[in-house]
XYZ file of C-alpha atoms in Angstrom:
223
model
C 38.240 30.712 -42.159
C 36.351 30.061 -45.346
C 32.932 28.532 -44.867
C 33.627 27.451 -41.305
C 32.587 29.433 -38.249
C 29.632 30.844 -36.385
C 26.553 30.589 -38.537
C 23.103 31.352 -37.171
C 20.428 28.684 -37.223
C 18.458 28.347 -40.454
C 21.586 29.311 -42.375
C 21.740 32.954 -41.265
C 25.356 34.093 -41.182
C 26.263 36.367 -38.311
C 29.364 38.550 -38.365
C 31.669 38.956 -35.420
C 34.538 41.167 -36.451
C 35.693 39.825 -39.802
C 34.602 36.273 -39.095
C 31.367 34.300 -39.504
C 30.221 31.990 -36.724
C 28.410 28.574 -36.397
C 26.276 27.675 -33.361
C 26.153 24.381 -31.355
C 26.398 22.143 -28.167
C 27.775 22.228 -24.563
C 27.923 20.413 -21.127
C 28.922 19.720 -17.481
C 29.126 22.021 -14.461
C 27.595 23.113 -11.177
C 25.298 25.750 -9.719
C 25.982 29.444 -9.198
C 27.738 30.493 -6.005
C 28.273 34.198 -6.758
C 26.687 36.405 -9.402
C 28.935 39.412 -9.984
C 28.575 41.547 -13.105
C 31.514 41.163 -15.530
C 33.273 43.916 -17.449
C 34.523 43.588 -21.028
C 37.939 42.293 -20.007
C 36.425 39.636 -17.769
C 34.064 38.525 -20.530
C 37.062 38.046 -22.825
C 38.815 36.026 -20.121
C 35.813 33.695 -19.763
C 36.000 32.679 -23.429
C 38.176 29.581 -23.914
C 41.524 30.093 -25.614
C 43.895 27.616 -27.264
C 45.246 26.413 -23.906
C 41.736 25.670 -22.646
C 40.789 23.524 -25.647
C 43.789 21.328 -26.558
C 43.515 19.409 -29.814
C 41.573 22.174 -31.555
C 43.004 25.012 -33.659
C 41.912 28.411 -32.393
C 41.038 30.454 -35.498
C 39.082 33.166 -33.683
C 40.843 34.319 -30.533
C 38.775 35.308 -27.493
C 37.559 38.844 -27.965
C 34.889 40.868 -26.183
C 33.202 44.140 -26.966
C 30.483 46.439 -25.719
C 27.258 46.476 -27.741
C 26.760 49.292 -30.214
C 23.407 51.069 -29.785
C 20.804 49.827 -32.275
C 23.006 46.852 -33.198
C 22.562 43.979 -30.741
C 25.247 41.304 -30.403
C 25.139 39.010 -33.422
C 24.776 35.957 -31.172
C 21.741 37.472 -29.437
C 18.791 36.350 -31.543
C 15.135 36.885 -30.652
C 11.882 36.839 -32.613
C 10.244 40.091 -31.545
C 11.244 43.609 -30.520
C 9.946 42.925 -27.010
C 12.115 39.833 -26.748
C 15.149 41.713 -28.088
C 14.546 44.416 -25.505
C 14.639 41.722 -22.814
C 17.563 39.644 -24.053
C 19.766 41.867 -26.201
C 19.388 45.511 -25.197
C 20.532 44.882 -21.572
C 23.773 43.136 -22.640
C 26.713 44.983 -21.086
C 29.509 43.116 -22.912
C 29.724 40.088 -25.175
C 32.323 38.039 -26.982
C 33.163 34.923 -28.958
C 35.971 32.469 -29.620
C 36.053 29.718 -32.239
C 37.996 26.568 -33.065
C 38.305 23.968 -35.809
C 39.528 20.385 -35.807
C 41.047 19.515 -39.174
C 40.781 15.765 -38.703
C 37.013 15.796 -39.266
C 36.316 19.397 -40.394
C 34.432 20.085 -37.161
C 33.973 23.594 -35.791
C 33.602 24.481 -32.110
C 32.332 27.892 -31.023
C 31.815 29.645 -27.690
C 29.991 32.889 -26.935
C 29.242 34.875 -23.795
C 26.577 37.493 -23.111
C 27.045 39.465 -19.883
C 24.328 41.325 -17.951
C 24.238 43.791 -15.056
C 22.698 41.280 -12.653
C 21.349 37.761 -12.328
C 17.728 38.840 -12.823
C 18.522 40.314 -16.240
C 20.515 37.224 -17.254
C 17.695 34.937 -16.138
C 15.148 36.850 -18.235
C 17.502 36.822 -21.223
C 18.078 33.082 -20.903
C 14.334 32.438 -21.098
C 14.084 34.435 -24.319
C 17.201 33.061 -25.974
C 16.413 29.421 -25.284
C 13.278 29.859 -27.383
C 15.605 30.516 -30.305
C 18.548 28.236 -29.551
C 16.657 25.421 -27.826
C 14.539 22.536 -29.106
C 14.954 21.759 -32.788
C 16.559 25.060 -33.770
C 19.830 23.228 -34.374
C 18.090 21.133 -37.042
C 15.072 18.997 -37.795
C 14.280 16.182 -35.353
C 16.859 17.399 -32.841
C 17.297 15.399 -29.659
C 18.452 16.578 -26.259
C 22.039 15.964 -25.179
C 22.676 15.117 -21.535
C 25.247 17.596 -20.234
C 24.924 17.266 -16.487
C 24.120 20.355 -14.435
C 26.371 23.288 -15.382
C 25.261 26.675 -14.096
C 21.768 27.522 -12.899
C 19.995 26.705 -16.178
C 21.021 24.721 -19.222
C 19.842 22.954 -22.380
C 21.630 21.196 -25.223
C 20.312 19.641 -28.432
C 21.779 17.766 -31.405
C 20.518 17.263 -34.933
C 21.801 14.858 -37.566
C 21.779 17.661 -40.132
C 22.703 21.178 -39.042
C 23.709 24.377 -40.824
C 26.887 22.793 -42.233
C 24.943 19.762 -43.573
C 26.388 17.377 -40.989
C 25.696 16.680 -37.285
C 25.466 19.786 -35.092
C 24.794 20.702 -31.484
C 23.727 23.879 -29.731
C 23.838 24.389 -25.980
C 22.990 27.304 -23.729
C 23.912 27.740 -20.058
C 23.242 30.490 -17.558
C 25.903 31.054 -14.936
C 24.983 33.918 -12.631
C 25.022 37.139 -14.649
C 26.096 35.482 -17.903
C 24.420 33.454 -20.629
C 26.839 31.117 -22.398
C 26.532 29.378 -25.744
C 28.448 26.514 -27.315
C 28.062 25.066 -30.794
C 29.617 22.383 -32.929
C 29.036 21.576 -36.585
C 30.619 19.702 -39.441
C 30.372 19.099 -43.167
C 31.185 15.444 -42.509
C 29.352 12.702 -40.642
C 31.263 12.557 -37.361
C 29.195 13.440 -34.273
C 30.882 15.250 -31.392
C 30.174 12.709 -28.598
C 27.976 13.565 -25.621
C 30.939 13.248 -23.260
C 32.860 15.900 -25.213
C 29.890 18.268 -25.308
C 29.452 17.735 -21.568
C 33.138 18.485 -20.990
C 32.948 21.693 -23.039
C 29.986 22.859 -20.968
C 31.570 22.013 -17.627
C 34.780 23.839 -18.529
C 33.004 26.913 -19.919
C 30.604 27.186 -16.981
C 33.504 26.902 -14.542
C 35.379 29.692 -16.321
C 32.318 31.950 -16.031
C 31.997 31.141 -12.346
C 35.677 31.758 -11.718
C 35.393 35.216 -13.295
C 32.343 36.032 -11.176
C 34.267 34.945 -8.102
C 36.894 37.552 -8.951
C 39.390 34.946 -10.146
C 41.247 34.667 -13.438
C 39.498 31.881 -15.388
C 41.763 28.841 -15.583
C 39.432 25.906 -16.254
C 40.572 23.862 -19.241
C 40.030 20.516 -20.884
C 42.669 17.870 -20.135
C 45.279 17.239 -22.793
C 44.574 14.085 -24.755
């Protein structure tokens, strides 16, 4: 996937399998109705696949794994050991999927962190938003309106992100999960608010469907 993919804020590359990842925006949704803990297979099912995101090429298929002791999930970033103990150590399973749109060299990435209960996910959200929120996507970032997916949410966009073009990062908590979405580009095209909002709504719905004991089926409409 070359230089495209999940890349941590401030240029820090994070590995997920053999691939590097870029972080950015999300949107849409609704509140929690049930908050069941998800196993590794369910976490993988929450991550959007090619059918869920038409018009984008899926270069990193949905994949979930259990954390390895002493090595927190690469998408779980915190400033201090205490914060890592709150947000990363309790993760029960996590996973990522990633896409690219050739037309404008834009990447789109999704990640899921699962916890044993809603209390643990809530505490983790509060820690993680200190890293992924505000201007962490880039200097002079501005908030993106994404509606009301999940129980908690925030999205921000900067004109210059880790790939040197416009980027967004969003975080959503749905029950026992904390979700992340990112977009970035080497060009100048901004992923519009309405698209970011649609990504968030779809992703949050998939997480809720899994927690309801259903097979996630939410998808973006074909263009």
